[in-house]
Tab-separated table of C-alpha atoms in Angstrom:
chain	number	residue	atom	x	y	z
A	1	MET	CA	183.011	250.863	206.565
A	2	LYS	CA	183.931	248.125	204.170
A	3	GLN	CA	180.951	246.083	205.279
A	4	ARG	CA	178.637	248.935	204.451
A	5	HIS	CA	179.900	249.160	200.897
A	6	LEU	CA	179.561	245.452	200.509
A	7	GLN	CA	175.876	245.488	201.455
A	8	LEU	CA	174.861	248.414	199.237
A	9	ASP	CA	175.249	249.002	195.512
A	10	HIS	CA	176.377	252.314	193.988
A	11	ASP	CA	172.786	253.608	194.140
A	12	LYS	CA	172.772	252.800	197.899
A	13	ARG	CA	170.273	250.014	197.353
A	14	LEU	CA	170.470	246.748	199.232
A	15	ARG	CA	172.524	244.134	197.372
A	16	HIS	CA	173.430	241.743	200.218
A	17	PHE	CA	171.873	241.576	203.674
A	18	LEU	CA	174.570	240.603	206.146
A	19	THR	CA	174.146	242.801	209.200
A	20	ILE	CA	171.960	245.652	210.457
A	21	GLU	CA	175.046	247.518	211.609
A	22	GLY	CA	175.811	250.490	209.384
A	23	LEU	CA	172.446	250.523	207.586
A	24	LYS	CA	170.478	253.769	207.672
A	25	ARG	CA	167.085	254.212	209.278
A	26	ASP	CA	165.378	254.889	205.916
A	27	LEU	CA	166.517	251.559	204.551
A	28	LEU	CA	165.231	249.668	207.604
A	29	VAL	CA	161.880	251.452	207.265
A	30	GLU	CA	161.808	250.557	203.556
A	31	ILE	CA	162.276	246.886	204.479
A	32	LEU	CA	159.384	247.119	206.981
A	33	ASP	CA	157.125	248.898	204.451
A	34	THR	CA	157.897	246.418	201.689
A	35	ALA	CA	157.185	243.529	204.061
A	36	GLU	CA	153.854	245.143	204.921
A	37	SER	CA	152.892	244.953	201.236
A	38	PHE	CA	153.870	241.301	201.027
A	39	THR	CA	151.477	240.360	203.827
A	40	GLY	CA	148.694	240.731	201.221
A	41	VAL	CA	150.075	237.850	199.157
A	42	SER	CA	148.922	235.320	201.739
A	43	HIS	CA	145.336	236.506	201.169
A	44	GLN	CA	145.512	235.634	197.467
A	45	GLN	CA	144.033	232.390	196.180
A	46	VAL	CA	147.343	231.820	194.421
A	47	LYS	CA	149.799	232.671	197.201
A	48	LYS	CA	152.585	233.651	194.850
A	49	VAL	CA	153.899	236.679	192.999
A	50	PRO	CA	156.135	236.348	189.929
A	51	LEU	CA	158.965	238.669	191.066
A	52	LEU	CA	161.770	236.099	191.242
A	53	ARG	CA	160.504	233.802	188.497
A	54	GLY	CA	163.437	232.042	186.885
A	55	LYS	CA	165.823	232.814	189.747
A	56	THR	CA	167.438	230.106	191.838
A	57	VAL	CA	167.777	230.587	195.580
A	58	VAL	CA	170.109	228.330	197.556
A	59	ASN	CA	169.602	227.704	201.250
A	60	LEU	CA	173.182	227.029	202.233
A	61	PHE	CA	172.994	225.827	205.828
A	62	PHE	CA	176.150	224.807	207.644
A	63	GLU	CA	174.219	224.697	210.917
A	64	ALA	CA	170.910	223.020	211.662
A	65	SER	CA	167.721	225.041	211.511
A	66	THR	CA	164.082	224.286	210.910
A	67	ARG	CA	162.093	227.482	211.294
A	68	THR	CA	164.553	229.841	209.613
A	69	ARG	CA	165.194	227.506	206.707
A	70	THR	CA	161.500	226.759	206.131
A	71	THR	CA	160.426	230.401	206.217
A	72	PHE	CA	163.243	231.356	203.835
A	73	GLU	CA	162.162	228.509	201.570
A	74	LEU	CA	158.510	229.504	201.726
A	75	ALA	CA	159.379	233.153	201.110
A	76	ALA	CA	161.429	232.230	198.031
A	77	LYS	CA	158.639	230.013	196.718
A	78	ARG	CA	156.021	232.733	197.216
A	79	LEU	CA	158.258	234.924	195.056
A	80	SER	CA	158.228	232.146	192.401
A	81	ALA	CA	161.937	231.362	192.737
A	82	ASP	CA	163.320	227.847	192.527
A	83	VAL	CA	164.827	226.699	195.805
A	84	LEU	CA	167.715	224.400	196.513
A	85	ASN	CA	168.323	223.255	200.092
A	86	ILE	CA	171.872	222.290	200.890
A	87	ASN	CA	172.893	221.187	204.355
A	88	VAL	CA	176.639	221.115	204.594
A	89	PRO	CA	177.929	219.260	207.613
A	90	ALA	CA	180.588	221.302	209.340
A	91	SER	CA	184.123	220.159	208.689
A	92	ALA	CA	186.687	221.214	211.261
A	93	THR	CA	189.581	221.535	208.841
A	94	ASN	CA	190.029	223.298	205.505
A	95	LYS	CA	186.960	225.404	206.129
A	96	GLY	CA	187.988	228.251	203.835
A	97	GLU	CA	188.796	225.919	200.998
A	98	THR	CA	185.615	223.887	201.416
A	99	LEU	CA	183.500	226.997	201.494
A	100	LEU	CA	185.055	228.450	198.355
A	101	ASP	CA	184.784	225.142	196.542
A	102	THR	CA	181.124	224.846	197.446
A	103	LEU	CA	180.637	228.392	196.259
A	104	ARG	CA	182.276	227.841	192.885
A	105	ASN	CA	180.184	224.737	192.310
A	106	LEU	CA	176.949	226.542	193.041
A	107	GLU	CA	177.965	229.442	190.841
A	108	ALA	CA	178.566	226.996	188.022
A	109	MET	CA	174.946	225.903	188.421
A	110	HIS	CA	173.828	229.507	187.759
A	111	CYS	CA	172.330	230.212	191.149
A	112	ASP	CA	171.295	233.773	191.990
A	113	MET	CA	171.069	234.000	195.767
A	114	PHE	CA	172.747	232.310	198.717
A	115	ILE	CA	171.060	232.223	202.087
A	116	VAL	CA	173.808	231.339	204.495
A	117	ARG	CA	173.757	230.043	208.031
A	118	HIS	CA	177.084	229.176	209.569
A	119	GLN	CA	178.473	228.533	213.033
A	120	ASN	CA	181.360	230.948	212.411
A	121	SER	CA	180.946	234.706	212.707
A	122	GLY	CA	181.654	236.438	209.402
A	123	ALA	CA	180.831	233.464	207.140
A	124	ALA	CA	178.123	235.229	205.135
A	125	HIS	CA	180.347	238.259	204.819
A	126	PHE	CA	183.175	236.073	203.520
A	127	ILE	CA	180.888	234.501	200.933
A	128	ALA	CA	179.560	237.893	199.811
A	129	GLU	CA	183.144	239.058	199.297
A	130	HIS	CA	184.091	236.058	197.182
A	131	CYS	CA	181.010	235.209	195.137
A	132	ALA	CA	180.267	236.244	191.557
A	133	PRO	CA	178.913	239.777	191.142
A	134	HIS	CA	175.386	238.759	190.132
A	135	ILE	CA	174.817	236.808	193.355
A	136	SER	CA	173.107	238.207	196.462
A	137	VAL	CA	173.962	236.837	199.900
A	138	LEU	CA	171.596	236.905	202.859
A	139	ASN	CA	172.854	236.142	206.338
A	140	ALA	CA	170.589	233.656	208.096
A	141	GLY	CA	172.756	233.684	211.216
A	142	ASP	CA	176.542	233.579	211.598
A	143	GLY	CA	178.096	232.442	214.863
A	144	ARG	CA	177.507	235.005	217.592
A	145	HIS	CA	177.628	237.880	215.125
A	146	ALA	CA	174.310	238.668	213.450
A	147	HIS	CA	170.901	237.399	212.401
A	148	PRO	CA	169.548	240.446	210.598
A	149	THR	CA	166.321	239.021	209.138
A	150	GLN	CA	165.220	237.777	212.587
A	151	ALA	CA	165.848	241.243	214.015
A	152	MET	CA	163.762	242.812	211.213
A	153	ILE	CA	160.943	240.336	211.891
A	154	ASP	CA	160.949	241.514	215.493
A	155	MET	CA	160.986	245.195	214.450
A	156	PHE	CA	158.050	244.475	212.122
A	157	THR	CA	156.129	242.800	214.949
A	158	ILE	CA	156.863	245.708	217.303
A	159	ARG	CA	155.762	248.280	214.699
A	160	ARG	CA	152.510	246.440	214.038
A	161	HIS	CA	151.626	246.609	217.735
A	162	LYS	CA	153.177	249.918	218.807
A	163	GLN	CA	153.197	251.911	215.520
A	164	GLU	CA	156.147	254.111	216.550
A	165	PHE	CA	159.619	253.391	217.923
A	166	HIS	CA	160.614	256.754	219.394
A	167	ASN	CA	158.641	256.372	222.648
A	168	LEU	CA	159.343	252.744	223.540
A	169	SER	CA	161.107	250.898	226.324
A	170	VAL	CA	162.275	247.498	225.109
A	171	ALA	CA	163.799	244.804	227.333
A	172	ILE	CA	165.865	241.953	225.927
A	173	VAL	CA	166.116	239.184	228.507
A	174	GLY	CA	168.455	236.235	228.844
A	175	ASP	CA	171.538	234.987	227.090
A	176	ILE	CA	172.805	238.160	225.414
A	177	MET	CA	176.365	236.824	225.283
A	178	HIS	CA	175.725	234.006	222.835
A	179	SER	CA	172.889	235.639	220.950
A	180	ARG	CA	173.406	236.913	217.415
A	181	VAL	CA	169.717	237.784	217.445
A	182	ALA	CA	170.207	240.153	220.410
A	183	ARG	CA	173.118	241.899	218.713
A	184	SER	CA	171.106	242.500	215.551
A	185	GLN	CA	168.058	243.565	217.568
A	186	ILE	CA	170.051	246.150	219.515
A	187	HIS	CA	171.407	247.678	216.289
A	188	ALA	CA	167.940	247.709	214.711
A	189	LEU	CA	166.201	249.175	217.779
A	190	SER	CA	168.718	251.960	218.173
A	191	THR	CA	168.763	252.770	214.419
A	192	LEU	CA	164.982	252.981	214.460
A	193	GLY	CA	165.139	255.407	217.367
A	194	VAL	CA	164.105	253.412	220.459
A	195	PRO	CA	165.286	255.601	223.366
A	196	ASP	CA	165.328	252.942	226.116
A	197	ILE	CA	166.887	249.573	225.292
A	198	ARG	CA	167.486	247.327	228.300
A	199	VAL	CA	169.345	244.056	228.470
A	200	ILE	CA	168.596	241.829	231.436
A	201	GLY	CA	170.477	238.699	232.446
A	202	PRO	CA	173.058	237.138	234.752
A	203	ARG	CA	176.557	238.638	234.686
A	204	THR	CA	177.921	235.515	233.023
A	205	LEU	CA	175.576	235.898	230.035
A	206	ILE	CA	175.962	239.619	229.336
A	207	PRO	CA	179.103	240.792	227.532
A	208	ALA	CA	181.262	243.074	229.671
A	209	ASN	CA	181.162	245.858	227.080
A	210	ALA	CA	177.373	245.763	226.614
A	211	ASP	CA	176.892	249.378	227.695
A	212	THR	CA	179.025	250.562	224.771
A	213	LEU	CA	176.130	249.513	222.512
A	214	GLY	CA	173.969	252.181	224.128
A	215	VAL	CA	171.884	249.805	226.234
A	216	HIS	CA	171.046	249.811	229.935
A	217	VAL	CA	172.228	246.689	231.719
A	218	TYR	CA	170.150	245.069	234.478
A	219	HIS	CA	170.931	241.927	236.444
A	220	ASP	CA	167.598	241.910	238.261
A	221	LEU	CA	164.578	240.922	236.165
A	222	SER	CA	161.970	242.691	238.315
A	223	GLN	CA	163.921	245.941	238.182
A	224	GLY	CA	164.530	245.720	234.439
A	225	LEU	CA	160.918	245.007	233.483
A	226	GLN	CA	159.474	248.100	235.217
A	227	GLY	CA	157.252	249.938	232.748
A	228	VAL	CA	158.523	248.334	229.522
A	229	ASP	CA	156.416	248.201	226.303
A	230	VAL	CA	158.126	245.197	224.755
A	231	ILE	CA	159.819	242.132	226.283
A	232	ILE	CA	162.027	240.007	224.070
A	233	MET	CA	162.959	236.692	225.670
A	234	LEU	CA	166.007	234.907	224.274
A	235	ARG	CA	166.628	231.194	224.111
A	236	LEU	CA	169.292	229.766	226.398
A	237	GLN	CA	171.881	228.604	223.896
A	238	ARG	CA	173.244	225.564	225.684
A	239	GLU	CA	174.987	224.408	222.496
A	240	ARG	CA	177.151	227.526	222.428
A	241	MET	CA	178.102	227.459	226.107
A	242	SER	CA	181.514	225.967	226.571
A	243	SER	CA	181.809	226.392	230.333
A	244	ALA	CA	179.516	226.286	233.339
A	245	LEU	CA	177.893	229.700	233.048
A	246	LEU	CA	174.705	228.712	234.842
A	247	PRO	CA	174.042	226.806	238.038
A	248	SER	CA	170.978	225.020	236.614
A	249	GLU	CA	167.974	225.599	234.361
A	250	HIS	CA	165.758	225.513	237.409
A	251	GLU	CA	167.786	228.241	239.067
A	252	TYR	CA	167.779	230.263	235.847
A	253	PHE	CA	163.988	230.078	235.624
A	254	ARG	CA	163.648	231.183	239.235
A	255	LEU	CA	165.748	234.305	238.567
A	256	TYR	CA	165.145	235.152	234.896
A	257	GLY	CA	162.122	233.114	233.776
A	258	LEU	CA	159.132	235.208	232.709
A	259	THR	CA	156.070	234.456	234.817
A	260	LYS	CA	152.701	236.192	235.081
A	261	GLU	CA	153.843	237.904	238.273
A	262	LYS	CA	156.972	239.334	236.611
A	263	LEU	CA	154.974	240.309	233.531
A	264	ALA	CA	152.692	242.454	235.695
A	265	LEU	CA	155.630	244.839	236.311
A	266	ALA	CA	155.629	245.895	232.652
A	267	LYS	CA	153.056	248.201	230.999
A	268	ASN	CA	149.489	246.869	230.715
A	269	ASN	CA	149.712	246.541	226.935
A	270	VAL	CA	153.178	244.957	226.907
A	271	ILE	CA	153.940	242.439	224.148
A	272	VAL	CA	156.067	239.363	224.753
A	273	MET	CA	158.311	238.070	221.991
A	274	HIS	CA	160.681	235.119	221.545
A	275	PRO	CA	162.618	234.214	218.397
A	276	GLY	CA	161.981	230.516	219.068
A	277	PRO	CA	162.317	227.717	219.743
A	278	ILE	CA	161.053	228.224	223.305
A	279	ASN	CA	162.296	226.182	226.239
A	280	ARG	CA	159.100	226.179	228.254
A	281	GLY	CA	159.736	226.411	231.959
A	282	VAL	CA	163.282	227.698	231.362
A	283	GLU	CA	162.917	231.106	229.692
A	284	MET	CA	159.241	231.514	230.329
A	285	ASP	CA	156.217	229.934	231.841
A	286	SER	CA	153.729	228.282	229.480
A	287	SER	CA	150.987	230.572	230.733
A	288	VAL	CA	152.990	233.548	229.429
A	289	ALA	CA	154.080	231.879	226.176
A	290	ASP	CA	150.455	231.109	225.324
A	291	GLY	CA	148.979	234.134	227.111
A	292	GLU	CA	147.255	237.241	225.798
A	293	HIS	CA	150.444	239.337	225.665
A	294	SER	CA	152.365	236.776	223.616
A	295	VAL	CA	152.944	237.597	219.920
A	296	ILE	CA	155.349	234.693	219.369
A	297	LEU	CA	153.354	232.980	216.616
A	298	GLN	CA	152.815	236.295	214.822
A	299	GLN	CA	156.605	236.588	214.659
A	300	VAL	CA	156.683	233.334	212.712
A	301	SER	CA	154.103	234.561	210.158
A	302	HIS	CA	155.926	237.870	209.799
A	303	GLY	CA	159.075	235.913	209.033
A	304	ILE	CA	157.767	235.081	205.588
A	305	SER	CA	156.887	238.689	204.674
A	306	ILE	CA	160.185	240.123	205.933
A	307	ARG	CA	162.185	237.504	204.065
A	308	MET	CA	160.196	238.138	200.881
A	309	ALA	CA	160.935	241.845	201.261
A	310	VAL	CA	164.674	241.412	201.756
A	311	MET	CA	164.957	238.857	198.929
A	312	SER	CA	163.145	241.071	196.439
A	313	MET	CA	165.033	244.198	197.481
A	314	THR	CA	168.444	242.554	197.063
A	315	MET	CA	167.547	240.940	193.740
A	316	GLY	CA	167.255	244.139	191.761
A	317	PRO	CA	169.117	245.034	188.590
A	318	ARG	CA	172.554	243.504	188.131
A	319	GLY	CA	175.380	244.185	185.737
A	320	VAL	CA	174.801	246.688	182.934
A	321	ARG	CA	172.521	249.541	183.882
A	322	HIS	CA	170.057	251.088	181.486
A	323	PRO	CA	169.876	254.662	182.752
A	324	LYS	CA	167.496	255.847	180.048
A	325	HIS	CA	165.190	252.924	180.500
A	326	THR	CA	165.186	253.355	184.263
A	327	GLN	CA	164.065	256.924	183.911
A	328	GLN	CA	161.185	255.944	181.638
A	329	SER	CA	160.059	252.978	183.661
A	330	GLU	CA	159.763	254.886	186.878
A	331	LEU	CA	157.028	256.877	185.218
A	332	LYS	CA	153.677	255.210	184.909
A	333	THR	CA	153.438	253.108	181.782
B	1	MET	CA	146.429	271.030	172.920
B	2	VAL	CA	143.489	271.692	175.227
B	3	LEU	CA	143.101	269.286	178.161
B	4	GLU	CA	139.617	268.768	179.560
B	5	THR	CA	139.362	268.885	183.344
B	6	PRO	CA	139.292	265.506	185.139
B	7	ASP	CA	135.743	266.273	186.298
B	8	ILE	CA	134.365	266.409	182.756
B	9	LEU	CA	136.273	263.233	181.828
B	10	LEU	CA	134.959	261.429	184.935
B	11	ALA	CA	131.372	262.368	184.085
B	12	SER	CA	131.846	260.971	180.594
B	13	MET	CA	133.413	257.758	181.980
B	14	ALA	CA	130.559	257.268	184.434
B	15	SER	CA	127.885	257.554	181.750
B	16	GLN	CA	129.803	255.248	179.357
B	17	LEU	CA	130.179	252.713	182.181
B	18	GLU	CA	126.469	252.820	182.980
B	19	GLN	CA	125.676	252.163	179.319
B	20	GLN	CA	128.156	249.302	179.101
B	21	LEU	CA	126.866	247.704	182.281
B	22	SER	CA	123.228	247.839	181.215
B	23	LYS	CA	124.143	246.580	177.723
B	24	GLY	CA	125.983	243.624	179.268
B	25	ARG	CA	123.202	243.176	181.850
B	26	ILE	CA	125.762	243.412	184.588
B	27	GLU	CA	124.395	244.112	188.025
B	28	ASN	CA	126.417	244.836	191.095
B	29	PRO	CA	129.924	245.055	189.604
B	30	ALA	CA	132.971	245.503	191.844
B	31	MET	CA	135.588	248.175	191.208
B	32	VAL	CA	139.366	247.941	191.490
B	33	GLY	CA	141.778	250.884	191.095
B	34	ILE	CA	145.481	250.618	190.238
B	35	HIS	CA	147.832	252.567	192.532
B	36	THR	CA	148.276	255.507	192.634
B	37	GLY	CA	146.430	257.589	190.029
B	38	GLY	CA	144.035	254.794	189.176
B	39	VAL	CA	142.846	254.664	192.782
B	40	TRP	CA	142.031	258.389	192.678
B	41	VAL	CA	140.015	257.954	189.474
B	42	ALA	CA	138.323	254.837	190.851
B	43	THR	CA	137.388	256.603	194.102
B	44	ALA	CA	135.548	259.287	192.102
B	45	LEU	CA	133.852	256.746	189.801
B	46	HIS	CA	132.925	254.477	192.690
B	47	GLN	CA	131.067	257.377	194.266
B	48	ARG	CA	129.305	258.391	191.025
B	49	LEU	CA	128.131	254.837	190.337
B	50	ALA	CA	127.178	254.269	193.994
B	51	LEU	CA	128.596	250.745	194.023
B	52	GLU	CA	127.779	248.427	196.919
B	53	ASP	CA	131.129	246.770	197.623
B	54	PRO	CA	134.008	248.880	198.937
B	55	LEU	CA	136.666	249.855	196.408
B	56	GLY	CA	139.527	247.422	195.823
B	57	THR	CA	143.091	248.611	195.212
B	58	LEU	CA	145.991	246.968	193.393
B	59	ASP	CA	149.698	247.757	193.579
B	60	ILE	CA	151.221	245.999	190.580
B	61	SER	CA	154.863	246.339	191.749
B	62	PHE	CA	155.158	242.583	192.347
B	63	TYR	CA	153.914	241.838	188.819
B	64	ARG	CA	155.969	244.311	186.793
B	65	ASP	CA	157.877	243.010	183.777
B	66	ASP	CA	160.855	245.311	184.345
B	67	PHE	CA	161.791	244.113	187.865
B	68	SER	CA	165.144	242.714	186.702
B	69	ARG	CA	165.964	246.119	185.158
B	70	ILE	CA	164.817	248.563	187.804
B	71	GLY	CA	164.412	246.447	190.934
B	72	MET	CA	161.891	246.809	193.679
B	73	SER	CA	159.905	250.011	193.911
B	74	PRO	CA	160.630	251.637	197.271
B	75	GLU	CA	157.051	252.852	197.536
B	76	VAL	CA	155.049	249.687	197.135
B	77	LYS	CA	151.652	249.693	198.844
B	78	PRO	CA	149.571	246.694	199.873
B	79	SER	CA	146.945	245.449	197.428
B	80	GLN	CA	143.526	245.205	199.034
B	81	LEU	CA	140.569	243.392	197.537
B	82	PRO	CA	137.875	243.522	200.214
B	83	PHE	CA	135.585	241.107	198.323
B	84	ASN	CA	135.855	237.683	196.740
B	85	ILE	CA	136.472	238.225	193.019
B	86	ASP	CA	135.351	234.741	191.916
B	87	ASP	CA	132.482	235.066	189.374
B	88	ARG	CA	132.279	238.829	189.885
B	89	HIS	CA	132.138	241.457	187.154
B	90	ILE	CA	135.169	243.672	187.772
B	91	ILE	CA	135.702	247.237	186.587
B	92	LEU	CA	139.466	247.797	186.481
B	93	VAL	CA	140.393	251.488	186.638
B	94	ASP	CA	143.631	253.331	185.830
B	95	ASP	CA	144.546	256.931	185.091
B	96	VAL	CA	146.533	256.585	181.852
B	97	LEU	CA	146.696	253.708	179.351
B	98	TYR	CA	150.080	254.052	177.648
B	99	THR	CA	152.250	251.008	176.862
B	100	GLY	CA	149.684	248.589	178.311
B	101	ARG	CA	152.233	246.933	180.578
B	102	THR	CA	150.632	248.153	183.798
B	103	VAL	CA	147.269	246.694	182.771
B	104	ARG	CA	148.934	243.411	181.791
B	105	ALA	CA	150.471	243.226	185.267
B	106	ALA	CA	147.160	244.149	186.938
B	107	LEU	CA	145.295	241.415	185.020
B	108	ASN	CA	147.837	238.824	186.128
B	109	GLU	CA	147.562	239.958	189.733
B	110	LEU	CA	143.738	239.885	189.639
B	111	PHE	CA	143.753	236.294	188.436
B	112	ASP	CA	145.895	235.317	191.413
B	113	TYR	CA	142.969	236.410	193.586
B	114	GLY	CA	140.393	234.292	191.738
B	115	ARG	CA	138.456	233.899	188.493
B	116	PRO	CA	136.292	236.926	187.740
B	117	ALA	CA	133.236	236.621	185.471
B	118	SER	CA	134.478	239.555	183.387
B	119	ILE	CA	136.835	242.516	183.521
B	120	THR	CA	136.021	245.916	182.019
B	121	LEU	CA	138.926	248.329	181.627
B	122	ALA	CA	138.137	251.980	182.300
B	123	VAL	CA	140.823	254.683	182.050
B	124	LEU	CA	140.778	258.442	182.320
B	125	ILE	CA	143.119	258.925	179.344
B	126	VAL	CA	144.074	256.652	176.480
B	127	ARG	CA	147.282	257.862	174.896
B	128	SER	CA	149.314	256.584	171.927
B	129	GLY	CA	152.310	254.274	172.440
B	130	ARG	CA	150.866	250.801	173.051
B	131	GLU	CA	153.510	248.045	173.242
B	132	ILE	CA	151.170	245.122	173.898
B	133	PRO	CA	147.671	244.411	172.530
B	134	ILE	CA	145.484	245.868	175.273
B	135	CYS	CA	142.702	248.388	174.758
B	136	ALA	CA	140.297	250.197	177.062
B	137	ASP	CA	136.533	249.547	177.117
B	138	VAL	CA	135.825	252.983	178.533
B	139	ALA	CA	137.992	256.098	178.139
B	140	GLY	CA	137.570	259.665	179.375
B	141	THR	CA	139.447	260.927	176.349
B	142	GLU	CA	142.070	259.881	173.797
B	143	LEU	CA	145.291	261.800	173.221
B	144	ASP	CA	147.825	261.469	170.432
B	145	LEU	CA	151.171	262.109	172.152
B	146	ASP	CA	154.707	261.340	171.011
B	147	SER	CA	157.134	259.415	173.176
B	148	GLY	CA	158.762	262.602	174.463
B	149	GLN	CA	155.524	263.702	176.082
B	150	GLN	CA	154.093	262.487	179.347
B	151	ILE	CA	150.607	263.055	180.670
B	152	LYS	CA	150.323	262.948	184.455
B	153	LEU	CA	147.391	262.960	186.806
B	154	LYS	CA	147.957	264.928	190.004
B	155	GLY	CA	145.843	264.430	193.078
B	156	PRO	CA	144.145	263.234	195.105
B	157	GLN	CA	142.308	266.527	195.905
B	158	PRO	CA	141.730	268.189	193.554
B	159	LEU	CA	142.528	266.067	190.509
B	160	SER	CA	144.351	267.864	187.698
B	161	LEU	CA	146.145	266.881	184.509
B	162	GLU	CA	149.606	267.971	183.499
B	163	LEU	CA	151.401	267.565	180.197
B	164	VAL	CA	155.178	267.208	180.647
B	165	GLU	CA	157.763	267.430	177.876
B	166	LEU	CA	160.578	264.989	178.706
B	167	THR	CA	164.018	266.204	177.780
B	168	ASP	CA	166.465	263.634	176.426
B	169	GLY	CA	168.968	262.577	179.010
């Protein structure tokens, strides 16, 4: 419950974006609708809108990332914000102290938004709890916990192709155990009303309590893909695997790799997604990754619109409210 | 105060626009309406003037000057300009010209799409209360209202005007 309060202001508007969990359906739909409007900006000659002019956005990355960091940076720049990229190498000791010190320093530079990626679950949440009240925090991935903007990108991509959520079967395939993306996706899909969410993978890569999230668990790919509308392939996160959970990548591909033959088990108009980066020949065959059902590159483009939407929604009014003015301004001037 | 019906005002706007266009020797202008009421007015005018290009629409939410006070509008719609605005004569249409801030935002947004040859501002109603120096080229009618009064266009079918007295609160 505390997390919910932290993400929303007293008018129930988004103030931080840390996790999908606990957010209402209406708010998720508002994010998707706002992102839809931002897609128009890339058709402008000047691909910028002045919403966040004069604001400073900090990409605070404690863990390496290219795609997520660049799309956040591009999104901030298209909103006319100034962007600071800070890559903080992880230090094993004094993490709390280092984090708070970094925070205080950035606050002293009058920054307005922190986009945080961290190898520890709860890092963005911790920063949101401790930063100055005018600052918004967006979670760009924390440990195994959540990656809410990636999940919203995927929801946006699904909605563009399937229009509705209430009649879909969605399969998430692969390393569910280590995937913060999967966790956020499952929360988003169920909040948006998807009736059939399936997770497919080897026993070693699916958390034992997965069915408590309201998903159907499959260990056989062919069985799990029967009649699905959407297939989300996850990356094998070798860097997060501490023990031998897999016999070999070759063996994994044989059992859980997406090939044309396996794809044929799904609906005719199935879409194939992957949050990237793809390990070709491990999670899926190149012919599927580049095939007609693949919407993987669209996901990347949508990343900019979704991140623009979340940034602009969290950067609303701060501090003193002007109730009278608000009332007037909502009317057409 | 007697309000004319939107139909009468639209007829007057259309004939004023035709005069202006022929005076300026403007052929083949393109029309852009501002969401939401301005799009309704523009749809009607677009039909009366039988313009060639499809109607463009602007949502000025991303260009508002009060974003840091009121935040993002939850009902923002995509802007759509289905033509290249470079070197085109643009007729910009809104329902009510009040403070002028909406038109200021719309002008800024238009220029992010290109460099038009000219922009003509046409509004259904010009009311008192300007806060920035913007005036309409074509107006259906002019109303002298105090700040406690609000004129609203309801639509899209049929269009009607409503005068609202705002209570202090």
